[in-house]
Short mmCIF file of C-alpha atoms in Angstrom, two decimals:
data_model
loop_
_atom_site.label_atom_id
_atom_site.label_comp_id
_atom_site.label_asym_id
_atom_site.label_seq_id
_atom_site.Cartn_x
_atom_site.Cartn_y
_atom_site.Cartn_z
CA UNK A 1 -55.36 -29.95 82.42
CA UNK A 2 -52.45 -32.28 82.80
CA UNK A 3 -50.15 -31.89 85.72
CA UNK A 4 -46.67 -30.68 85.13
CA UNK A 5 -44.00 -33.33 85.45
CA UNK A 6 -41.92 -33.21 88.60
CA UNK A 7 -38.99 -30.86 88.46
CA UNK A 8 -35.69 -30.65 90.21
CA UNK A 9 -34.58 -27.21 91.43
CA UNK A 10 -31.31 -25.93 90.07
CA UNK A 11 -30.82 -23.34 92.84
CA UNK A 12 -27.99 -25.25 94.42
CA UNK A 13 -24.51 -24.27 95.38
CA UNK A 14 -22.38 -23.77 92.27
CA UNK A 15 -18.62 -23.63 91.98
CA UNK A 16 -18.87 -21.41 88.90
CA UNK A 17 -18.37 -17.69 88.73
CA UNK A 18 -21.25 -15.25 89.17
CA UNK A 19 -22.48 -13.26 86.23
CA UNK A 20 -20.90 -9.79 86.05
CA UNK A 21 -24.16 -8.07 85.07
CA UNK A 22 -26.96 -9.95 86.91
CA UNK A 23 -24.99 -11.44 89.80
CA UNK A 24 -26.58 -14.91 89.43
CA UNK A 25 -24.85 -18.26 89.29
CA UNK A 26 -23.64 -19.44 85.91
CA UNK A 27 -22.75 -23.12 86.23
CA UNK A 28 -24.38 -26.55 86.36
CA UNK A 29 -26.05 -27.62 89.62
CA UNK A 30 -24.57 -30.11 92.03
CA UNK A 31 -26.94 -33.00 91.20
CA UNK A 32 -26.51 -36.63 90.29
CA UNK A 33 -26.72 -37.33 86.57
CA UNK A 34 -27.87 -40.60 85.03
CA UNK A 35 -27.92 -42.34 81.68
CA UNK A 36 -24.24 -41.48 81.12
CA UNK A 37 -24.99 -38.03 79.71
CA UNK A 38 -23.01 -35.93 82.16
CA UNK A 39 -20.86 -34.23 79.57
CA UNK A 40 -23.78 -33.21 77.38
CA UNK A 41 -25.68 -31.87 80.34
CA UNK A 42 -22.70 -29.77 81.44
CA UNK A 43 -22.26 -28.44 77.91
CA UNK A 44 -25.93 -27.60 77.76
CA UNK A 45 -25.78 -25.71 81.05
CA UNK A 46 -22.67 -23.83 79.95
CA UNK A 47 -24.13 -22.59 76.71
CA UNK A 48 -27.51 -21.84 78.31
CA UNK A 49 -25.88 -19.70 81.03
CA UNK A 50 -28.64 -19.58 83.62
CA UNK A 51 -31.44 -20.03 81.08
CA UNK A 52 -33.49 -21.96 83.68
CA UNK A 53 -33.55 -19.00 86.07
CA UNK A 54 -33.75 -16.15 83.57
CA UNK A 55 -34.60 -17.58 80.18
CA UNK A 56 -33.04 -14.65 78.37
CA UNK A 57 -29.29 -14.53 78.61
CA UNK A 58 -26.60 -16.53 76.85
CA UNK A 59 -23.18 -16.76 78.41
CA UNK A 60 -19.88 -16.86 76.62
CA UNK A 61 -18.01 -18.16 79.64
CA UNK A 62 -17.29 -21.81 80.24
CA UNK A 63 -17.68 -23.78 83.46
CA UNK A 64 -15.07 -24.30 86.11
CA UNK A 65 -13.94 -20.71 85.89
CA UNK A 66 -12.24 -21.20 82.51
CA UNK A 67 -13.07 -18.81 79.71
CA UNK A 68 -14.43 -20.45 76.55
CA UNK A 69 -15.79 -18.99 73.34
CA UNK A 70 -19.00 -20.64 72.12
CA UNK A 71 -20.12 -20.39 68.52
CA UNK A 72 -23.51 -18.68 68.33
CA UNK A 73 -24.66 -21.16 65.66
CA UNK A 74 -23.91 -24.10 67.96
CA UNK A 75 -25.86 -22.43 70.75
CA UNK A 76 -28.90 -21.90 68.56
CA UNK A 77 -28.83 -25.45 67.19
CA UNK A 78 -28.48 -27.04 70.60
CA UNK A 79 -31.43 -25.08 71.93
CA UNK A 80 -33.66 -26.00 69.01
CA UNK A 81 -32.56 -29.63 69.13
CA UNK A 82 -31.96 -29.86 65.39
CA UNK A 83 -28.19 -30.20 65.52
CA UNK A 84 -26.21 -33.44 65.24
CA UNK A 85 -24.60 -32.41 68.49
CA UNK A 86 -28.00 -32.70 70.19
CA UNK A 87 -29.46 -35.67 68.32
CA UNK A 88 -29.55 -37.80 71.48
CA UNK A 89 -30.56 -35.00 73.78
CA UNK A 90 -34.20 -35.35 74.93
CA UNK A 91 -36.38 -32.52 73.71
CA UNK A 92 -38.57 -32.69 76.79
CA UNK A 93 -35.73 -32.22 79.22
CA UNK A 94 -32.82 -33.92 80.91
CA UNK A 95 -33.24 -36.12 83.99
CA UNK A 96 -37.02 -35.72 83.86
CA UNK A 97 -36.72 -31.94 83.81
CA UNK A 98 -39.45 -30.10 81.92
CA UNK A 99 -38.57 -28.56 78.63
CA UNK A 100 -36.65 -25.38 79.22
CA UNK A 101 -38.21 -22.09 78.16
CA UNK A 102 -37.37 -21.02 74.64
CA UNK A 103 -34.27 -18.86 74.65
CA UNK A 104 -33.92 -16.48 71.71
CA UNK A 105 -30.81 -16.66 69.60
CA UNK A 106 -28.16 -14.05 70.38
CA UNK A 107 -28.55 -12.75 66.84
CA UNK A 108 -32.14 -11.67 67.49
CA UNK A 109 -33.06 -8.13 68.34
CA UNK A 110 -34.86 -8.96 71.65
CA UNK A 111 -31.60 -10.11 73.26
CA UNK A 112 -29.07 -7.58 71.95
CA UNK A 113 -30.72 -4.45 73.40
CA UNK A 114 -30.75 -5.95 76.91
CA UNK A 115 -27.10 -6.91 76.68
CA UNK A 116 -26.14 -3.58 75.15
CA UNK A 117 -28.08 -1.68 77.80
CA UNK A 118 -26.49 -3.59 80.66
CA UNK A 119 -23.04 -3.22 79.13
CA UNK A 120 -23.60 0.49 78.59
CA UNK A 121 -24.67 1.01 82.20
CA UNK A 122 -21.67 -0.94 83.44
CA UNK A 123 -19.25 1.06 81.29
CA UNK A 124 -20.93 4.31 82.27
CA UNK A 125 -20.43 3.67 85.98
CA UNK A 126 -16.94 2.32 85.48
CA UNK A 127 -15.66 5.21 83.34
CA UNK A 128 -17.72 8.06 84.73
CA UNK A 129 -14.85 9.36 86.83
CA UNK A 130 -12.39 8.89 83.97
CA UNK A 131 -14.64 10.86 81.60
CA UNK A 132 -14.80 13.71 84.06
CA UNK A 133 -11.03 13.74 84.25
CA UNK A 134 -10.75 13.88 80.47
CA UNK A 135 -13.09 16.89 80.31
CA UNK A 136 -11.39 18.68 83.21
CA UNK A 137 -9.42 21.85 82.58
CA UNK A 138 -6.12 22.45 84.30
CA UNK A 139 -4.65 25.92 84.66
CA UNK A 140 -0.98 26.71 85.12
CA UNK A 141 -0.10 30.01 86.76
CA UNK A 142 3.52 30.93 86.09
CA UNK A 143 5.09 33.64 88.24
CA UNK A 144 8.41 34.91 86.82
CA UNK A 145 10.48 36.67 89.46
CA UNK A 146 13.72 38.63 89.31
CA UNK A 147 14.88 39.95 92.67
CA UNK A 148 11.33 40.14 94.03
CA UNK A 149 12.13 39.23 97.64
CA UNK A 150 9.89 42.01 98.96
CA UNK A 151 6.82 40.86 97.02
CA UNK A 152 7.23 37.12 96.42
CA UNK A 153 5.65 36.00 99.72
CA UNK A 154 2.57 38.10 99.19
CA UNK A 155 1.97 37.08 95.57
CA UNK A 156 2.42 33.35 96.31
CA UNK A 157 0.09 33.54 99.31
CA UNK A 158 -2.55 35.40 97.31
CA UNK A 159 -2.27 32.97 94.41
CA UNK A 160 -2.64 29.90 96.63
CA UNK A 161 -5.59 31.49 98.40
CA UNK A 162 -7.25 32.29 95.07
CA UNK A 163 -7.24 28.69 93.86
CA UNK A 164 -10.50 27.76 95.58
CA UNK A 165 -12.24 30.84 94.20
CA UNK A 166 -10.99 30.19 90.67
CA UNK A 167 -12.09 26.54 90.74
CA UNK A 168 -15.48 27.37 92.26
CA UNK A 169 -16.36 30.24 89.92
CA UNK A 170 -14.78 29.21 86.61
CA UNK A 171 -14.55 26.10 84.38
CA UNK A 172 -11.14 25.27 85.90
CA UNK A 173 -10.87 21.96 87.81
CA UNK A 174 -7.22 21.99 88.79
CA UNK A 175 -4.55 24.66 89.26
CA UNK A 176 -0.78 24.38 89.22
CA UNK A 177 1.42 27.23 90.44
CA UNK A 178 5.04 27.56 89.32
CA UNK A 179 7.49 30.22 90.46
CA UNK A 180 10.53 30.83 88.25
CA UNK A 181 13.50 32.68 89.68
CA UNK A 182 15.16 34.33 86.70
CA UNK A 183 18.68 34.61 88.10
CA UNK A 184 17.64 36.36 91.32
CA UNK A 185 20.49 37.45 93.57
CA UNK A 186 18.44 38.38 96.64
CA UNK A 187 16.31 36.16 98.91
CA UNK A 188 13.66 35.42 96.29
CA UNK A 189 14.59 31.73 96.00
CA UNK A 190 14.83 31.19 99.77
CA UNK A 191 11.43 32.72 100.40
CA UNK A 192 9.74 30.96 97.49
CA UNK A 193 11.16 27.58 98.56
CA UNK A 194 9.08 27.74 101.76
CA UNK A 195 5.95 27.10 99.71
CA UNK A 196 7.21 23.91 98.07
CA UNK A 197 5.48 21.49 97.35
CA UNK A 198 2.37 23.68 97.17
CA UNK A 199 4.13 25.46 94.32
CA UNK A 200 6.74 24.34 91.85
CA UNK A 201 10.03 26.22 91.98
CA UNK A 202 12.35 26.63 89.00
CA UNK A 203 15.66 28.40 89.55
CA UNK A 204 17.77 29.89 86.76
CA UNK A 205 21.38 30.36 87.89
CA UNK A 206 21.67 33.27 85.46
CA UNK A 207 19.22 35.78 84.10
CA UNK A 208 17.63 34.48 80.89
CA UNK A 209 14.77 36.90 80.51
CA UNK A 210 11.14 37.44 81.40
CA UNK A 211 9.86 35.46 78.43
CA UNK A 212 12.33 32.61 78.96
CA UNK A 213 11.07 32.15 82.53
CA UNK A 214 7.45 31.93 81.41
CA UNK A 215 8.23 29.52 78.57
CA UNK A 216 10.20 27.26 80.91
CA UNK A 217 7.27 27.03 83.32
CA UNK A 218 4.90 26.28 80.45
CA UNK A 219 7.21 23.60 79.04
CA UNK A 220 7.30 21.71 82.35
CA UNK A 221 3.52 21.58 82.74
CA UNK A 222 0.78 19.53 81.14
CA UNK A 223 -1.95 22.10 81.83
CA UNK A 224 -4.59 22.85 79.21
CA UNK A 225 -4.56 26.59 79.92
CA UNK A 226 -1.31 28.46 80.41
CA UNK A 227 -1.33 31.67 82.40
CA UNK A 228 1.11 34.01 84.07
CA UNK A 229 1.16 37.12 86.19
CA UNK A 230 3.89 39.42 87.39
CA UNK A 231 5.44 38.85 90.79
CA UNK A 232 5.41 42.54 91.73
CA UNK A 233 1.91 42.44 93.23
CA UNK A 234 0.31 44.67 90.59
CA UNK A 235 -2.24 42.03 89.49
CA UNK A 236 -4.90 40.21 91.50
CA UNK A 237 -4.65 36.39 91.12
CA UNK A 238 -8.41 36.04 91.60
CA UNK A 239 -8.87 37.80 88.26
CA UNK A 240 -7.94 34.48 86.63
CA UNK A 241 -11.55 33.56 87.37
CA UNK A 242 -12.77 36.15 84.87
CA UNK A 243 -10.02 35.41 82.34
CA UNK A 244 -10.66 31.66 82.29
CA UNK A 245 -14.43 32.08 82.17
CA UNK A 246 -14.23 34.46 79.21
CA UNK A 247 -11.62 32.32 77.46
CA UNK A 248 -13.80 29.21 77.63
CA UNK A 249 -17.13 30.99 77.20
CA UNK A 250 -16.05 32.97 74.14
CA UNK A 251 -14.03 30.08 72.65
CA UNK A 252 -11.04 32.42 72.53
CA UNK A 253 -7.38 31.55 72.20
CA UNK A 254 -6.01 34.29 74.46
CA UNK A 255 -7.60 36.24 77.30
CA UNK A 256 -5.65 39.14 78.74
CA UNK A 257 -6.29 41.67 81.43
CA UNK A 258 -6.40 45.26 80.19
CA UNK A 259 -4.78 47.88 82.41
CA UNK A 260 -6.10 50.84 80.43
CA UNK A 261 -9.13 51.62 82.58
CA UNK A 262 -10.23 53.90 85.40
CA UNK A 263 -9.34 51.41 88.15
CA UNK A 264 -5.75 51.13 86.95
CA UNK A 265 -2.90 52.77 88.85
CA UNK A 266 -0.58 52.47 85.87
CA UNK A 267 2.07 55.25 85.67
CA UNK A 268 1.46 57.94 83.06
CA UNK A 269 4.64 57.23 81.13
CA UNK A 270 3.65 53.60 80.69
CA UNK A 271 0.14 54.60 79.70
CA UNK A 272 1.55 56.89 77.03
CA UNK A 273 3.90 54.25 75.65
CA UNK A 274 1.24 51.57 75.76
CA UNK A 275 -1.17 53.85 73.90
CA UNK A 276 1.40 54.42 71.14
CA UNK A 277 2.10 50.70 70.72
CA UNK A 278 -1.60 49.82 70.85
CA UNK A 279 -2.32 52.42 68.17
CA UNK A 280 0.42 50.98 65.96
CA UNK A 281 -0.89 47.45 66.34
CA UNK A 282 -4.48 48.53 65.79
CA UNK A 283 -3.53 50.28 62.55
CA UNK A 284 -1.51 47.32 61.28
CA UNK A 285 -4.20 44.76 62.04
CA UNK A 286 -7.40 46.81 61.68
CA UNK A 287 -8.42 45.21 64.99
CA UNK A 288 -8.94 47.26 68.13
CA UNK A 289 -6.55 46.56 71.00
CA UNK A 290 -5.84 48.71 74.07
CA UNK A 291 -3.12 46.93 76.06
CA UNK A 292 -0.36 45.09 74.20
CA UNK A 293 1.97 44.44 77.17
CA UNK A 294 -0.37 43.20 79.88
CA UNK A 295 1.41 41.09 82.49
CA UNK A 296 -1.59 38.85 83.22
CA UNK A 297 -3.13 36.60 80.61
CA UNK A 298 -4.26 33.04 79.82
CA UNK A 299 -3.44 31.11 76.64
CA UNK A 300 -4.75 27.79 75.34
CA UNK A 301 -1.96 25.25 74.98
CA UNK A 302 -3.42 24.11 71.67
CA UNK A 303 -3.16 27.67 70.30
CA UNK A 304 0.39 28.34 71.49
CA UNK A 305 2.23 26.80 68.47
CA UNK A 306 0.61 29.35 66.16
CA UNK A 307 2.30 32.17 68.11
CA UNK A 308 5.78 30.70 68.32
CA UNK A 309 8.59 31.60 68.37
CA UNK A 310 8.35 34.14 71.16
CA UNK A 311 11.28 36.22 72.50
CA UNK A 312 12.95 35.71 75.86
CA UNK A 313 12.99 39.32 77.06
CA UNK A 314 10.41 41.73 78.44
CA UNK A 315 9.03 42.17 74.92
CA UNK A 316 7.53 38.68 75.28
CA UNK A 317 4.05 40.09 75.93
CA UNK A 318 3.85 42.60 73.04
CA UNK A 319 5.22 39.93 70.70
CA UNK A 320 2.47 37.53 71.77
CA UNK A 321 -0.21 40.19 71.35
CA UNK A 322 1.12 41.23 67.94
CA UNK A 323 1.31 37.70 66.58
CA UNK A 324 -2.08 36.74 67.94
CA UNK A 325 -3.72 39.75 66.31
CA UNK A 326 -1.77 39.92 63.05
CA UNK A 327 -1.88 36.19 62.31
CA UNK A 328 -5.61 36.49 61.75
CA UNK A 329 -6.52 32.96 62.90
CA UNK A 330 -6.44 33.54 66.68
CA UNK A 331 -9.15 35.10 68.82
CA UNK A 332 -8.08 37.50 71.56
CA UNK A 333 -10.33 38.99 74.24
CA UNK A 334 -9.50 41.90 76.55
CA UNK A 335 -11.08 42.36 79.96
CA UNK A 336 -10.57 45.41 82.15
CA UNK A 337 -8.76 44.46 85.33
CA UNK A 338 -7.64 46.29 88.47
CA UNK A 339 -3.98 47.25 88.50
CA UNK A 340 -2.02 48.42 91.54
CA UNK A 341 1.30 50.19 91.83
CA UNK A 342 4.12 47.67 92.05
CA UNK A 343 6.10 46.73 95.13
CA UNK A 344 9.78 47.56 94.80
CA UNK A 345 11.71 48.93 91.85
CA UNK A 346 10.60 48.32 88.27
CA UNK A 347 12.85 46.29 85.96
CA UNK A 348 11.43 47.99 82.86
CA UNK A 349 13.57 50.55 81.04
CA UNK A 350 11.41 53.11 79.28
CA UNK A 351 13.83 53.80 76.42
CA UNK A 352 15.57 50.43 76.00
CA UNK A 353 12.47 48.26 76.36
CA UNK A 354 10.40 50.81 74.45
CA UNK A 355 12.68 50.36 71.45
CA UNK A 356 12.35 46.58 71.81
CA UNK A 357 8.57 46.84 71.92
CA UNK A 358 8.53 48.99 68.79
CA UNK A 359 10.90 46.67 66.95
CA UNK A 360 9.02 43.46 67.78
CA UNK A 361 5.70 44.98 66.74
CA UNK A 362 7.20 46.27 63.48
CA UNK A 363 8.89 42.92 62.73
CA UNK A 364 5.71 40.98 63.42
CA UNK A 365 3.68 43.37 61.31
CA UNK A 366 6.15 43.04 58.44
CA UNK A 367 5.99 39.24 58.73
CA UNK A 368 2.20 38.92 58.62
CA UNK A 369 1.12 42.22 57.02
CA UNK A 370 4.05 43.48 54.91
CA UNK A 371 1.80 45.20 52.41
CA UNK A 372 0.27 47.53 54.98
CA UNK A 373 3.66 48.91 56.00
CA UNK A 374 4.84 49.39 52.43
CA UNK A 375 1.55 50.85 51.27
CA UNK A 376 1.67 53.31 54.14
CA UNK A 377 5.13 54.39 53.02
CA UNK A 378 3.88 54.58 49.42
CA UNK A 379 1.03 56.85 50.49
CA UNK A 380 3.45 59.16 52.27
CA UNK A 381 5.73 59.24 49.23
CA UNK A 382 2.83 59.96 46.89
CA UNK A 383 1.60 62.74 49.15
CA UNK A 384 5.09 64.28 49.24
CA UNK A 385 5.31 64.09 45.46
CA UNK A 386 2.03 65.96 45.08
CA UNK A 387 3.16 68.61 47.56
CA UNK A 388 6.44 69.25 45.74
CA UNK A 389 4.94 69.29 42.26
CA UNK A 390 1.86 71.35 43.14
CA UNK A 391 3.69 74.73 43.08
CA UNK A 392 5.36 74.31 39.66
CA UNK A 393 2.17 72.81 38.26
CA UNK A 394 0.03 75.76 39.34
CA UNK A 395 2.62 78.19 37.97
CA UNK A 396 2.68 76.33 34.63
CA UNK A 397 -1.11 76.45 34.36
CA UNK A 398 -1.10 80.19 34.92
CA UNK A 399 1.94 81.19 32.83
CA UNK A 400 2.52 78.19 30.49
CA UNK A 401 6.19 78.13 31.47
CA UNK A 402 8.43 76.72 34.22
CA UNK A 403 11.24 78.63 35.83
CA UNK A 404 14.68 77.07 36.05
CA UNK A 405 14.72 77.20 39.85
CA UNK A 406 11.75 74.79 39.86
CA UNK A 407 13.91 71.95 38.58
CA UNK A 408 14.80 70.85 42.10
CA UNK A 409 11.22 70.65 43.28
CA UNK A 410 10.23 68.75 40.15
CA UNK A 411 13.15 66.33 40.54
CA UNK A 412 12.17 65.55 44.14
CA UNK A 413 8.55 65.13 43.09
CA UNK A 414 9.60 62.71 40.33
CA UNK A 415 11.76 60.73 42.75
CA UNK A 416 8.94 60.44 45.31
CA UNK A 417 6.50 59.43 42.57
CA UNK A 418 8.80 56.64 41.42
CA UNK A 419 9.25 55.54 45.04
CA UNK A 420 5.49 55.37 45.59
CA UNK A 421 4.99 53.11 42.56
CA UNK A 422 7.89 50.94 43.66
CA UNK A 423 6.52 50.62 47.23
CA UNK A 424 3.03 49.75 46.01
CA UNK A 425 4.45 47.03 43.78
CA UNK A 426 6.71 45.73 46.54
CA UNK A 427 3.82 45.66 49.02
CA UNK A 428 1.73 43.65 46.59
CA UNK A 429 4.50 41.12 45.98
CA UNK A 430 5.34 40.83 49.70
CA UNK A 431 1.68 40.19 50.54
CA UNK A 432 1.45 37.52 47.88
CA UNK A 433 4.56 35.80 49.23
CA UNK A 434 3.13 35.89 52.77
CA UNK A 435 -0.21 34.49 51.64
CA UNK A 436 1.43 31.69 49.69
CA UNK A 437 4.15 30.69 52.16
CA UNK A 438 2.58 31.35 55.58
CA UNK A 439 -1.19 31.27 55.13
CA UNK A 440 -1.20 28.87 52.14
CA UNK A 441 -3.96 30.77 50.39
CA UNK A 442 -4.58 33.22 47.59
CA UNK A 443 -5.14 36.86 48.42
CA UNK A 444 -8.66 38.16 48.84
CA UNK A 445 -10.30 41.57 48.87
CA UNK A 446 -8.46 44.46 47.26
CA UNK A 447 -5.28 42.40 47.02
CA UNK A 448 -7.19 39.67 45.21
CA UNK A 449 -8.67 42.11 42.70
CA UNK A 450 -5.22 43.55 42.06
CA UNK A 451 -3.87 40.05 41.48
CA UNK A 452 -6.55 39.28 38.92
CA UNK A 453 -5.83 42.57 37.17
CA UNK A 454 -2.07 41.96 37.03
CA UNK A 455 -2.53 38.43 35.69
CA UNK A 456 -4.38 39.72 32.65
CA UNK A 457 -2.42 40.17 29.46
CA UNK A 458 -3.98 43.58 29.01
CA UNK A 459 -2.01 44.76 32.07
CA UNK A 460 1.04 45.11 29.84
CA UNK A 461 -0.76 47.87 27.97
CA UNK A 462 -0.15 50.16 30.96
CA UNK A 463 3.67 50.17 30.72
CA UNK A 464 3.43 50.32 26.92
CA UNK A 465 1.22 53.40 27.19
CA UNK A 466 3.67 55.03 29.64
CA UNK A 467 6.54 54.43 27.22
CA UNK A 468 4.56 55.91 24.32
CA UNK A 469 3.74 59.03 26.36
CA UNK A 470 7.40 59.45 27.32
CA UNK A 471 8.46 59.07 23.68
CA UNK A 472 5.92 61.70 22.66
CA UNK A 473 7.23 64.12 25.28
CA UNK A 474 10.84 63.61 24.27
CA UNK A 475 10.38 63.15 20.53
CA UNK A 476 11.59 66.64 19.70
CA UNK A 477 14.70 66.21 21.76
CA UNK A 478 15.39 62.82 20.21
CA UNK A 479 15.14 64.14 16.67
CA UNK A 480 17.37 67.12 17.53
CA UNK A 481 19.95 64.87 19.10
CA UNK A 482 19.94 62.52 16.10
CA UNK A 483 20.26 65.34 13.55
CA UNK A 484 22.62 67.77 15.30
CA UNK A 485 23.99 65.94 18.30
CA UNK A 486 22.53 68.61 20.61
CA UNK A 487 19.39 68.79 22.76
CA UNK A 488 17.57 72.09 23.21
CA UNK A 489 14.41 70.55 24.72
CA UNK A 490 13.30 71.95 28.08
CA UNK A 491 14.49 70.01 31.12
CA UNK A 492 10.91 69.34 32.27
CA UNK A 493 10.24 67.14 29.23
CA UNK A 494 13.38 65.08 29.80
CA UNK A 495 12.56 64.65 33.51
CA UNK A 496 9.00 63.55 32.73
CA UNK A 497 10.27 61.11 30.09
CA UNK A 498 12.69 59.40 32.49
CA UNK A 499 10.03 59.25 35.23
CA UNK A 500 7.46 57.54 33.01
CA UNK A 501 9.98 55.06 31.58
CA UNK A 502 11.12 54.10 35.08
CA UNK A 503 7.53 53.51 36.21
CA UNK A 504 6.91 51.37 33.13
CA UNK A 505 9.92 49.20 33.94
CA UNK A 506 8.67 48.75 37.53
CA UNK A 507 5.30 47.53 36.27
CA UNK A 508 6.94 45.08 33.87
CA UNK A 509 9.06 43.66 36.68
CA UNK A 510 5.91 43.42 38.82
CA UNK A 511 4.20 41.37 36.12
CA UNK A 512 7.17 39.01 35.76
CA UNK A 513 7.62 38.45 39.51
CA UNK A 514 3.90 37.85 40.00
CA UNK A 515 4.02 35.17 37.33
CA UNK A 516 7.02 33.63 39.09
CA UNK A 517 5.16 33.49 42.41
CA UNK A 518 2.25 31.78 40.68
CA UNK A 519 4.60 29.14 39.29
CA UNK A 520 6.14 28.57 42.72
CA UNK A 521 2.69 28.19 44.28
CA UNK A 522 1.67 25.70 41.61
CA UNK A 523 4.85 23.71 42.20
CA UNK A 524 4.33 23.68 45.95
CA UNK A 525 0.73 22.58 45.49
CA UNK A 526 1.83 19.69 43.31
CA UNK A 527 4.50 18.51 45.75
CA UNK A 528 1.93 18.50 48.56
CA UNK A 529 -0.73 16.72 46.51
CA UNK A 530 -1.58 13.02 46.49
CA UNK A 531 -0.40 12.72 42.90
CA UNK A 532 3.14 13.69 43.88
CA UNK A 533 3.21 11.46 46.96
CA UNK A 534 2.29 8.49 44.78
CA UNK A 535 5.56 8.85 42.86
CA UNK A 536 8.35 7.12 44.83
CA UNK A 537 11.06 9.55 43.78
CA UNK A 538 9.04 12.61 44.78
CA UNK A 539 7.96 11.08 48.08
CA UNK A 540 11.57 10.23 48.91
CA UNK A 541 12.68 13.76 48.04
CA UNK A 542 9.99 15.29 50.27
CA UNK A 543 10.90 13.02 53.18
CA UNK A 544 14.58 13.86 52.77
CA UNK A 545 13.78 17.58 52.78
CA UNK A 546 11.67 17.19 55.93
CA UNK A 547 14.50 15.37 57.70
CA UNK A 548 16.97 18.11 56.76
#
């Protein structure tokens, strides 16, 4: 075995930077060079990047602390010795050094994984804290207050004390508390200001409303989850632990505390009113809900735009509940919560605010579910028509004649029958308009089957048949009127004829309006399509409309 040629150690003091991954030196040694090849030796050491010590890594940093990009092809050629740049470089070494270990090219697979692994570990440690911050959930607790000087200290103290419990027992990582004085004229502001900066304080010089105070607190926060509770001490701030856990665990959009339970100390009058409103909303939406005006809830910020706009008054909470349930694309969860009797005098007026609650629920229901309201009215009208016509009909079956005094009952029955057909048609058209304009979809279920039936050409046979029946009933009267100018036909035939003709006209109008809605939907679909946006004139028109 031949002895290895003498070597010169390169572990000498280097002025070059240390490698960011391995921590080893990255520059040429402090040694005397001969044969006038100093520059080539320095270049070789730069592109090798500690190849003598490690034999695996290629640096992209130049010597002397200056950054330099090295072409990977040049690196490979210099190492193999087959490049014109290395034609005078000894293959056995430089300055009697032994031939350096073979260093794989950076394009090869045995180098990339090591570099990628080291880079991944470095980035993981560097951004671990930042990643945790990105995944963190922040909760805002808004406390609207109007002349709550007697209760504001207690509710703020309880809320601040509950922060540790909420963070420890729920997915929440940070909590922000904001108190909003909604035009208070007592010592509410003075007492709340003692807790600044632990809490944020917003002061309205004039009363803007319960909902306006909550929306202002939400607008000034960057929290992911937006919550609120009343300042009267009726709700326990620690219950946010349950609300936030259920909201995140069930992937819900809204989590609200339900006061309709055995632990609740809610007054009977409010329980009665809340039951009425909850029953209304449940009927309109076909979704069970027990408490529509709960004063403690949590909402995802990302889901809030689908519920806007919301009112500024005390009907803020029933409006939110109604829109969340009736919109159909939001998930709401209710959790029973303890509820105590409030401190101080209530700001809620049973009659005035009750009317507001009823109106906002009805308006929201008519916006998202107009057909249900109109079909309910149509059912009532149809039932009334049957009740009024039942007596004369039974009498006619028994005696084959109608008395003159029955004309009034038959007229009311005819009017209610016409109204029922009109309301059914109007409910269908209103639902189609809502589906096209708000939900951007075609109707499904029973509404969808009705739409397919109306779109058929054979649907026109129904009004034609009604007209033929009315003509048959009044044919005798028509011939008498044409021949003698008088009509001796019984009033019941004339009334039935006018009723059937009116219903036929309603169905014809229904067919025409349904076709018009289909044309509007087709036009809207074209304007929103890629084909329309490719036309410069159409794109400019759409942009102009958006700006307006």
